[in-house]
GROMACS .gro file of C-alpha atoms in nm:
model
  117
    1MET     CA    1   0.794  -2.640   0.579
    2ALA     CA    2   0.827  -2.288   0.715
    3LYS     CA    3   0.654  -2.198   1.039
    4ARG     CA    4   0.359  -1.968   0.978
    5ALA     CA    5   0.273  -1.641   1.144
    6THR     CA    6   0.042  -1.355   1.060
    7ILE     CA    7   0.136  -1.002   1.159
    8TYR     CA    8  -0.113  -0.716   1.147
    9HIS     CA    9   0.147  -0.462   1.048
   10ASN     CA   10   0.195  -0.091   0.998
   11PRO     CA   11   0.522  -0.044   0.806
   12LYS     CA   12   0.549   0.315   0.938
   13CYS     CA   13   0.563   0.189   1.299
   14SER     CA   14   0.910   0.109   1.433
   15THR     CA   15   0.775  -0.143   1.688
   16SER     CA   16   0.584  -0.321   1.411
   17ARG     CA   17   0.896  -0.333   1.191
   18GLN     CA   18   1.106  -0.468   1.482
   19VAL     CA   19   0.849  -0.739   1.560
   20LEU     CA   20   0.840  -0.840   1.192
   21ALA     CA   21   1.220  -0.878   1.200
   22MET     CA   22   1.195  -1.088   1.519
   23ILE     CA   23   0.938  -1.318   1.356
   24GLU     CA   24   1.158  -1.365   1.049
   25ALA     CA   25   1.469  -1.421   1.263
   26ALA     CA   26   1.280  -1.699   1.448
   27GLY     CA   27   1.238  -1.884   1.118
   28TYR     CA   28   0.879  -1.789   1.040
   29LYS     CA   29   0.743  -1.706   0.696
   30PRO     CA   30   0.504  -1.429   0.798
   31GLU     CA   31   0.186  -1.330   0.623
   32ILE     CA   32   0.188  -0.951   0.643
   33VAL     CA   33  -0.151  -0.782   0.669
   34GLU     CA   34  -0.130  -0.405   0.630
   35TYR     CA   35  -0.450  -0.342   0.821
   36LEU     CA   36  -0.451   0.032   0.749
   37LYS     CA   37  -0.503  -0.063   0.382
   38THR     CA   38  -0.723  -0.373   0.424
   39GLY     CA   39  -0.929  -0.256   0.720
   40TRP     CA   40  -1.095  -0.480   0.979
   41THR     CA   41  -1.420  -0.672   1.012
   42LYS     CA   42  -1.615  -0.701   1.336
   43LYS     CA   43  -1.571  -1.082   1.334
   44GLN     CA   44  -1.196  -1.049   1.273
   45LEU     CA   45  -1.147  -0.803   1.562
   46LYS     CA   46  -1.360  -1.003   1.806
   47GLU     CA   47  -1.172  -1.325   1.723
   48LEU     CA   48  -0.831  -1.156   1.739
   49PHE     CA   49  -0.900  -0.989   2.074
   50ALA     CA   50  -1.044  -1.312   2.220
   51ALA     CA   51  -0.743  -1.514   2.100
   52ALA     CA   52  -0.507  -1.261   2.257
   53GLY     CA   53  -0.709  -1.247   2.580
   54LEU     CA   54  -0.778  -0.875   2.542
   55THR     CA   55  -1.082  -0.651   2.547
   56ALA     CA   56  -1.140  -0.391   2.278
   57ARG     CA   57  -1.050  -0.128   2.541
   58GLN     CA   58  -0.712  -0.298   2.598
   59ALA     CA   59  -0.650  -0.311   2.221
   60LEU     CA   60  -0.738   0.056   2.165
   61ARG     CA   61  -0.452   0.268   2.039
   62THR     CA   62  -0.499   0.553   2.281
   63LYS     CA   63  -0.218   0.754   2.118
   64ALA     CA   64  -0.421   0.784   1.796
   65ALA     CA   65  -0.568   1.134   1.765
   66GLU     CA   66  -0.900   0.975   1.665
   67ALA     CA   67  -0.929   0.806   2.006
   68GLU     CA   68  -0.956   1.143   2.178
   69GLU     CA   69  -1.148   1.315   1.896
   70LEU     CA   70  -1.417   1.046   1.902
   71GLY     CA   71  -1.442   1.045   2.283
   72LEU     CA   72  -1.319   0.685   2.305
   73LEU     CA   73  -1.084   0.745   2.599
   74ASP     CA   74  -1.388   0.766   2.830
   75GLY     CA   75  -1.399   0.435   3.017
   76LYS     CA   76  -1.779   0.426   2.984
   77VAL     CA   77  -1.760   0.363   2.607
   78SER     CA   78  -1.864   0.002   2.539
   79ASP     CA   79  -1.646  -0.255   2.363
   80ALA     CA   80  -1.912  -0.272   2.089
   81LYS     CA   81  -1.875   0.102   2.023
   82LEU     CA   82  -1.496   0.073   2.032
   83ILE     CA   83  -1.504  -0.208   1.775
   84ASP     CA   84  -1.737  -0.007   1.550
   85ALA     CA   85  -1.494   0.287   1.571
   86MET     CA   86  -1.198   0.055   1.497
   87ILE     CA   87  -1.371  -0.070   1.183
   88GLU     CA   88  -1.432   0.287   1.069
   89HIS     CA   89  -1.082   0.403   1.172
   90PRO     CA   90  -0.837   0.106   1.153
   91VAL     CA   91  -0.560   0.319   1.309
   92LEU     CA   92  -0.744   0.285   1.643
   93VAL     CA   93  -0.623  -0.074   1.683
   94GLU     CA   94  -0.294  -0.100   1.873
   95ARG     CA   95  -0.016  -0.269   1.683
   96PRO     CA   96   0.127  -0.509   1.600
   97PHE     CA   97  -0.093  -0.811   1.658
   98VAL     CA   98   0.074  -1.143   1.576
   99VAL     CA   99  -0.093  -1.483   1.535
  100THR     CA  100   0.092  -1.818   1.524
  101ALA     CA  101  -0.004  -2.179   1.590
  102LYS     CA  102   0.079  -2.110   1.957
  103GLY     CA  103  -0.171  -1.825   1.991
  104ALA     CA  104  -0.220  -1.454   1.940
  105ALA     CA  105  -0.055  -1.160   2.109
  106LEU     CA  106  -0.040  -0.784   2.099
  107ALA     CA  107   0.337  -0.738   2.070
  108ARG     CA  108   0.365  -0.439   2.301
  109PRO     CA  109   0.627  -0.437   2.429
  110LYS     CA  110   0.778  -0.607   2.126
  111GLU     CA  111   0.928  -0.886   2.340
  112ARG     CA  112   0.575  -1.022   2.401
  113VAL     CA  113   0.593  -1.181   2.055
  114GLN     CA  114   0.843  -1.433   2.196
  115GLU     CA  115   0.556  -1.592   2.395
  116ILE     CA  116   0.398  -1.725   2.073
  117LEU     CA  117   0.706  -1.797   1.860
   0.00000   0.00000   0.00000
């Protein structure tokens, strides 16, 4: 039986594409979630961040124009507000997140995925 992994993927992102290739090369049959299409739920984000040992602030894609436009780069913005913004604007979540039986990780740099493969 193939090893299972889930990647929260943006096919336009080169890091995300490279991590997907690394997962496949390691013998995994990945479930690919294109989160920009499917969006996020509050429960999903909280569980994903907790599993990866990250706060919403650490998972914020600060390069996204929306992060600055919405004033989210201010360190005083709460995790709850960040998560609400991430639900409304899925692009605000850094990518790619990968989940396997060994845990969850934000694969930035891409080599971090090796920790859970």
